Structures are given as structure tokens and as C-alpha cells.
Short mmCIF file of C-alpha atoms in Angstrom, two decimals:
data_model
loop_
_atom_site.label_atom_id
_atom_site.label_comp_id
_atom_site.label_asym_id
_atom_site.label_seq_id
_atom_site.Cartn_x
_atom_site.Cartn_y
_atom_site.Cartn_z
CA UNK A 1 -37.17 -11.54 -12.83
CA UNK A 2 -33.58 -12.84 -13.29
CA UNK A 3 -33.39 -10.89 -16.55
CA UNK A 4 -34.47 -7.73 -14.73
CA UNK A 5 -31.66 -8.23 -12.19
CA UNK A 6 -29.22 -8.89 -15.03
CA UNK A 7 -30.34 -5.66 -16.71
CA UNK A 8 -29.92 -3.83 -13.40
CA UNK A 9 -26.40 -5.27 -13.12
CA UNK A 10 -25.47 -3.93 -16.55
CA UNK A 11 -27.02 -0.55 -15.76
CA UNK A 12 -25.10 -0.32 -12.49
CA UNK A 13 -21.86 -1.28 -14.20
CA UNK A 14 -22.36 1.43 -16.82
CA UNK A 15 -23.35 3.90 -14.09
CA UNK A 16 -20.12 3.02 -12.24
CA UNK A 17 -18.11 3.77 -15.39
CA UNK A 18 -19.95 7.09 -15.69
CA UNK A 19 -19.26 7.83 -12.00
CA UNK A 20 -15.53 7.28 -12.47
CA UNK A 21 -15.58 9.45 -15.60
CA UNK A 22 -17.33 12.26 -13.72
CA UNK A 23 -14.73 11.91 -10.95
CA UNK A 24 -11.79 12.25 -13.32
CA UNK A 25 -13.52 15.13 -15.14
CA UNK A 26 -14.08 16.89 -11.81
CA UNK A 27 -10.37 16.48 -11.06
CA UNK A 28 -9.61 18.00 -14.47
CA UNK A 29 -11.81 20.92 -13.46
CA UNK A 30 -9.92 21.24 -10.13
CA UNK A 31 -13.04 20.35 -8.10
CA UNK A 32 -11.42 17.87 -5.71
CA UNK A 33 -14.39 17.39 -3.35
CA UNK A 34 -16.75 16.70 -6.23
CA UNK A 35 -14.18 14.32 -7.70
CA UNK A 36 -13.97 12.37 -4.45
CA UNK A 37 -17.76 12.20 -4.34
CA UNK A 38 -18.07 10.74 -7.83
CA UNK A 39 -15.16 8.34 -7.38
CA UNK A 40 -16.75 6.95 -4.21
CA UNK A 41 -20.13 6.68 -5.94
CA UNK A 42 -18.44 4.90 -8.87
CA UNK A 43 -16.68 2.45 -6.56
CA UNK A 44 -19.88 1.65 -4.67
CA UNK A 45 -21.84 1.17 -7.89
CA UNK A 46 -19.10 -1.13 -9.16
CA UNK A 47 -19.23 -3.17 -5.97
CA UNK A 48 -23.02 -3.32 -6.18
CA UNK A 49 -22.89 -4.59 -9.76
CA UNK A 50 -20.38 -7.30 -8.79
CA UNK A 51 -22.52 -8.42 -5.88
CA UNK A 52 -25.49 -8.70 -8.24
CA UNK A 53 -23.52 -10.61 -10.87
CA UNK A 54 -21.66 -12.83 -8.41
CA UNK A 55 -23.58 -12.94 -5.12
CA UNK A 56 -20.87 -15.05 -3.45
CA UNK A 57 -18.08 -12.58 -4.33
CA UNK A 58 -16.16 -11.31 -1.27
CA UNK B 1 18.33 -6.44 -18.45
CA UNK B 2 21.51 -4.53 -17.57
CA UNK B 3 21.19 -1.93 -20.32
CA UNK B 4 17.62 -0.84 -19.47
CA UNK B 5 18.52 -1.06 -15.78
CA UNK B 6 21.50 1.21 -16.34
CA UNK B 7 19.33 3.64 -18.34
CA UNK B 8 16.73 3.70 -15.56
CA UNK B 9 19.37 4.12 -12.86
CA UNK B 10 21.13 6.98 -14.67
CA UNK B 11 17.94 8.88 -15.54
CA UNK B 12 15.98 8.42 -12.33
CA UNK B 13 18.67 8.02 -9.65
CA UNK B 14 22.09 9.25 -10.76
CA UNK B 15 20.90 12.57 -12.14
CA UNK B 16 18.66 13.49 -9.17
CA UNK B 17 21.29 12.57 -6.55
CA UNK B 18 24.01 14.43 -8.46
CA UNK B 19 22.54 17.79 -7.47
CA UNK B 20 24.78 19.78 -5.15
CA UNK B 21 22.24 20.12 -2.31
CA UNK B 22 21.55 16.35 -2.07
CA UNK B 23 22.86 14.73 1.11
CA UNK B 24 24.86 11.58 1.69
CA UNK B 25 21.95 9.19 2.37
CA UNK B 26 20.26 9.41 -1.06
CA UNK B 27 23.65 9.04 -2.74
CA UNK B 28 24.52 5.98 -0.66
CA UNK B 29 21.13 4.41 -1.40
CA UNK B 30 21.51 5.16 -5.11
CA UNK B 31 24.94 3.48 -5.01
CA UNK B 32 23.37 0.49 -3.26
CA UNK B 33 20.71 0.32 -5.99
CA UNK B 34 23.47 0.24 -8.62
CA UNK B 35 25.32 -2.45 -6.68
CA UNK B 36 22.18 -4.58 -6.42
CA UNK B 37 21.40 -3.93 -10.09
CA UNK B 38 24.81 -5.29 -11.12
CA UNK B 39 25.01 -8.05 -8.51
CA UNK B 40 21.53 -9.48 -9.15
CA UNK B 41 22.16 -10.94 -12.63
CA UNK B 42 25.62 -12.20 -11.59
CA UNK B 43 24.24 -13.94 -8.50
CA UNK B 44 21.38 -15.36 -10.56
CA UNK B 45 23.88 -17.41 -12.58
CA UNK B 46 24.68 -19.57 -9.55
CA UNK B 47 21.82 -18.88 -7.14
CA UNK B 48 18.72 -17.92 -9.19
CA UNK B 49 16.44 -17.23 -6.22
CA UNK B 50 18.97 -15.05 -4.41
CA UNK B 51 19.85 -13.29 -7.66
CA UNK B 52 16.20 -12.45 -8.34
CA UNK B 53 15.71 -11.18 -4.82
CA UNK B 54 18.76 -8.91 -5.03
CA UNK B 55 18.10 -7.85 -8.63
CA UNK B 56 14.41 -7.08 -8.15
CA UNK B 57 13.65 -6.41 -4.49
CA UNK B 58 17.11 -5.13 -3.55
CA UNK B 59 17.13 -2.63 -6.41
CA UNK B 60 13.53 -1.63 -5.71
CA UNK B 61 14.12 -1.10 -1.99
CA UNK B 62 17.31 0.91 -2.49
CA UNK B 63 15.72 3.02 -5.26
CA UNK B 64 12.60 3.72 -3.19
CA UNK B 65 14.77 4.64 -0.22
CA UNK B 66 16.85 7.00 -2.35
CA UNK B 67 13.73 8.68 -3.78
CA UNK B 68 12.19 9.02 -0.33
CA UNK B 69 15.42 10.51 1.03
CA UNK B 70 15.59 12.97 -1.86
CA UNK B 71 12.93 15.03 -0.15
CA UNK B 72 12.03 17.72 -2.68
CA UNK B 73 14.11 16.31 -5.51
CA UNK B 74 11.16 14.49 -7.05
CA UNK B 75 8.60 17.27 -7.02
CA UNK B 76 6.52 17.21 -10.21
CA UNK B 77 7.68 20.74 -11.02
CA UNK B 78 11.30 19.58 -11.09
CA UNK B 79 10.74 16.50 -13.21
CA UNK B 80 11.95 16.74 -16.77
CA UNK B 81 9.40 14.99 -19.05
CA UNK B 82 11.94 13.41 -21.43
CA UNK B 83 14.09 12.09 -18.61
CA UNK B 84 11.04 10.80 -16.72
CA UNK B 85 9.79 9.02 -19.87
CA UNK B 86 13.22 7.45 -20.52
CA UNK B 87 13.37 6.32 -16.89
CA UNK B 88 9.90 4.79 -17.06
CA UNK B 89 10.78 2.85 -20.21
CA UNK B 90 14.06 1.74 -18.62
CA UNK B 91 12.36 0.46 -15.46
CA UNK B 92 9.65 -1.30 -17.49
CA UNK B 93 12.24 -3.08 -19.68
CA UNK B 94 14.33 -3.93 -16.61
CA UNK B 95 11.28 -5.55 -14.99
CA UNK B 96 10.51 -7.46 -18.20
CA UNK B 97 14.16 -8.55 -18.35
CA UNK B 98 13.71 -10.47 -15.12
CA UNK B 99 10.90 -12.48 -16.69
CA UNK B 100 11.55 -16.08 -17.66
CA UNK B 101 10.33 -16.87 -21.16
CA UNK B 102 10.13 -20.50 -22.16
CA UNK B 103 13.18 -21.91 -23.87
CA UNK B 104 13.31 -21.93 -27.67
CA UNK B 105 12.00 -25.15 -29.18
CA UNK B 106 10.16 -26.14 -26.03
CA UNK B 107 6.37 -26.33 -26.17
CA UNK B 108 4.02 -26.48 -23.16
CA UNK B 109 2.64 -29.89 -24.24
CA UNK B 110 6.05 -31.44 -23.59
CA UNK B 111 5.87 -30.58 -19.93
CA UNK B 112 5.55 -33.83 -17.94
CA UNK B 113 2.71 -32.26 -15.93
CA UNK B 114 0.68 -31.36 -19.03
CA UNK B 115 -2.73 -33.07 -19.39
CA UNK B 116 -2.72 -35.06 -22.62
CA UNK B 117 -6.43 -35.89 -22.66
CA UNK B 118 -8.96 -34.24 -24.91
CA UNK B 119 -9.33 -30.50 -24.26
CA UNK B 120 -11.96 -29.68 -21.65
CA UNK B 121 -15.14 -28.29 -23.16
CA UNK B 122 -16.18 -24.86 -21.87
CA UNK B 123 -19.24 -24.92 -19.63
CA UNK B 124 -20.75 -22.04 -21.57
CA UNK B 125 -19.81 -19.58 -24.28
CA UNK B 126 -19.63 -15.93 -23.43
CA UNK B 127 -22.24 -14.00 -25.33
CA UNK B 128 -22.03 -10.77 -27.28
CA UNK B 129 -23.12 -8.77 -24.25
CA UNK B 130 -20.13 -10.03 -22.26
CA UNK B 131 -17.75 -8.98 -25.02
CA UNK B 132 -19.44 -5.60 -25.39
CA UNK B 133 -19.33 -4.94 -21.63
CA UNK B 134 -15.66 -5.81 -21.38
CA UNK B 135 -14.84 -3.72 -24.47
CA UNK B 136 -16.67 -0.83 -22.80
CA UNK B 137 -14.64 -1.34 -19.61
CA UNK B 138 -11.36 -1.35 -21.55
CA UNK B 139 -12.36 1.76 -23.54
CA UNK B 140 -13.42 3.56 -20.35
CA UNK B 141 -10.16 2.70 -18.57
CA UNK B 142 -8.11 4.07 -21.45
CA UNK B 143 -10.39 7.10 -21.74
CA UNK B 144 -9.99 8.04 -18.05
CA UNK B 145 -6.20 8.02 -18.37
CA UNK B 146 -6.58 10.17 -21.50
CA UNK B 147 -8.74 12.66 -19.59
CA UNK B 148 -6.25 12.67 -16.70
CA UNK B 149 -3.46 13.69 -19.08
CA UNK B 150 -5.37 16.92 -19.76
CA UNK B 151 -5.27 18.09 -16.14
CA UNK B 152 -3.06 21.16 -16.17
CA UNK B 153 -2.48 21.93 -12.48
CA UNK B 154 0.42 19.80 -11.28
CA UNK B 155 -0.95 18.86 -7.86
CA UNK B 156 -4.29 17.77 -9.36
CA UNK B 157 -2.59 16.07 -12.31
CA UNK B 158 -0.84 13.50 -10.13
CA UNK B 159 -4.06 12.80 -8.23
CA UNK B 160 -6.00 12.53 -11.50
CA UNK B 161 -3.47 10.06 -12.93
CA UNK B 162 -3.58 7.96 -9.77
CA UNK B 163 -7.39 8.02 -9.65
CA UNK B 164 -7.72 7.16 -13.34
CA UNK B 165 -5.25 4.28 -13.00
CA UNK B 166 -6.91 2.91 -9.87
CA UNK B 167 -10.37 3.17 -11.39
CA UNK B 168 -9.12 1.55 -14.61
CA UNK B 169 -7.50 -1.35 -12.77
CA UNK B 170 -10.63 -1.87 -10.66
CA UNK B 171 -12.91 -1.91 -13.69
CA UNK B 172 -10.61 -4.21 -15.66
CA UNK B 173 -10.49 -6.62 -12.73
CA UNK B 174 -14.22 -6.54 -12.04
CA UNK B 175 -15.39 -6.20 -15.65
CA UNK B 176 -14.97 -9.88 -16.60
CA UNK B 177 -16.85 -10.99 -13.47
CA UNK B 178 -19.79 -8.74 -14.31
CA UNK B 179 -19.66 -9.53 -18.03
CA UNK B 180 -19.60 -13.30 -17.47
CA UNK B 181 -21.97 -13.23 -14.51
CA UNK B 182 -24.78 -11.57 -16.47
CA UNK B 183 -27.01 -14.06 -18.24
CA UNK B 184 -25.03 -17.12 -17.13
CA UNK B 185 -26.67 -20.49 -17.66
CA UNK B 186 -25.55 -22.18 -14.45
CA UNK B 187 -27.84 -22.08 -11.41
CA UNK B 188 -27.84 -18.73 -9.70
CA UNK B 189 -29.35 -17.66 -6.39
CA UNK B 190 -32.81 -16.17 -6.59
CA UNK B 191 -33.09 -12.54 -7.72
CA UNK B 192 -34.12 -11.59 -4.19
CA UNK B 193 -30.92 -13.10 -2.76
CA UNK B 194 -28.81 -11.34 -5.37
CA UNK B 195 -30.48 -8.02 -4.58
CA UNK B 196 -30.03 -8.52 -0.84
CA UNK B 197 -26.28 -9.09 -1.33
CA UNK B 198 -25.98 -5.79 -3.17
CA UNK B 199 -28.23 -3.90 -0.78
CA UNK B 200 -25.50 -2.35 1.45
CA UNK B 201 -23.80 -0.78 -1.57
CA UNK B 202 -27.13 0.48 -2.91
CA UNK B 203 -27.99 2.00 0.46
CA UNK B 204 -24.78 4.00 0.66
CA UNK B 205 -25.09 5.08 -2.98
CA UNK B 206 -28.67 6.22 -2.38
CA UNK B 207 -27.58 8.21 0.68
CA UNK B 208 -24.74 9.80 -1.27
CA UNK B 209 -27.02 10.69 -4.18
CA UNK B 210 -29.56 12.28 -1.84
CA UNK B 211 -26.78 14.19 -0.07
CA UNK B 212 -25.40 15.30 -3.45
CA UNK B 213 -28.83 16.47 -4.61
CA UNK B 214 -29.30 18.47 -1.40
CA UNK B 215 -25.84 19.97 -1.83
CA UNK B 216 -26.66 21.05 -5.41
CA UNK B 217 -30.07 22.45 -4.43
CA UNK B 218 -28.65 24.42 -1.51
CA UNK B 219 -25.56 25.56 -3.38
#
């Protein structure tokens, strides 16, 4: 089970990177609302991955 | 530090405040920035702390005040790329100039506070996955800035640069924690506890993804 959570952490981290990329790409395409959406999703995924990797992180 | 400071001051303050329509306040603040820029290093010879405060924070405050008072003088459309690049390099070198490198011939081990015992052994070695994850984070951070440079519309370009930089800094800060936290040998809370800590973030992400899917389906 710990390995599954570790794998989920890595997946979430990669998904966060993808979310940020989609956000910047949406900004490049002048779709500001979509960009905000993906940047927020990326930030939340990043926070989720940190909380999984370091449960005591603030 | 005076030469890069002078370059930065001329390119990013003197030239913008020299325009005919600029009022007295930005000019006075730009003059104050120059005064602080020159006074800081001189003061630092006798009073290092005061000199640093004047040379770094005084210059920064006066320059920020001048730019804020410029009103429309710093609109992206009015920025000249070459001048902006020279100013950026000047400010970066000025900031580095205030650093304090160790004296020549002095090594850290000679510091009286240095621990002279055997080096501490690391509790664990970082694996290949940690290195790969951090390399991915670094590559992504650089890539986002690269993508942001291709935004053509000026108003979006500034936002894209800021977003790419913020995202890059966040990932570079968090990346090592994730990379080292995965697969660590030391005792960790149970998987259930770890999942419960991340649950609030997952909940909001799930809501956002559902809302996004509905938006796409209805649009």
C-alpha cells in the first residue's frame, strides 16, 4: 500500500506539472479563464502531492 | 557594484524620467535612488549595516517609488527591449555586487565554529527516481518560461511570464520535498493518514475537474 501511495504522489506531481503547462499554453492562446482554471488545478495537485509525500508539511 | 548600478539607473530610471511629460515626483525619486546608490557603498566602508540598508533597500524603495510615480511611463508597449535587457542585467549585477564572497585564501574549515569531527553520514541516499523527478521539475520550469516568451499579445504576455515564473518557483521549491519524500526509508505515517492529509486538495481538484467537464460538455 505505501508503494501505491508513492506512485500516486508521483502521478499527482506529474499531473501538476501538466496542469501548469496547460495554464501557460492557455495564456499563450489568449484564453485567460481557462488558464486560471488550469493554474489553480496545477497548484492544488502540487499541494496534494506534497501532502502525500510529507504529511506533516504545513 | 557602482558600474552595474549606474548602468541600471541610467537605463531604467534616468531615461524614463527624462521624458518631457514626466512630473517632478518621479524625477526627485530617481535622484534619491542615485543618491542612495552612491552613498550606500561609501557608508558601507565605515558602517556596513547602514551602508547595505541604504545601498540595497534605499535604492530599491526610491526606484520603486519612481516607477510607480511614472504612471504610464512603464507600459509594456513603451519599453524598449534592448534597454530593458541592459537594465535587467545591470540590476542583477548590482544585487550580486552587494554579496559578500569569502576572502581569498580563507577556507570554511578554518572558521572557529566549524565542526572538525568526521563528516556526518547521510541517513539515506536519494534514488534515481528522486533525481528524475527533480530533473523533470527543472525542465518543466524552464519550458513554461519558454512557452511564455511566445505569447504575442502584450497584456497576456506579462501575465504569462508572471504565471510561468510563479509556477516554476513553486515547483522548484516543492520538487525536492516530493522527490525525497517518495520511497523514503524512515518511518512514515500509514497510507491512510497520508491520504487523509491530502484529501482537501483532492476534493477541490475533483470538484474543479467535474465543473470543467460540465463546462466543456455544455459549451
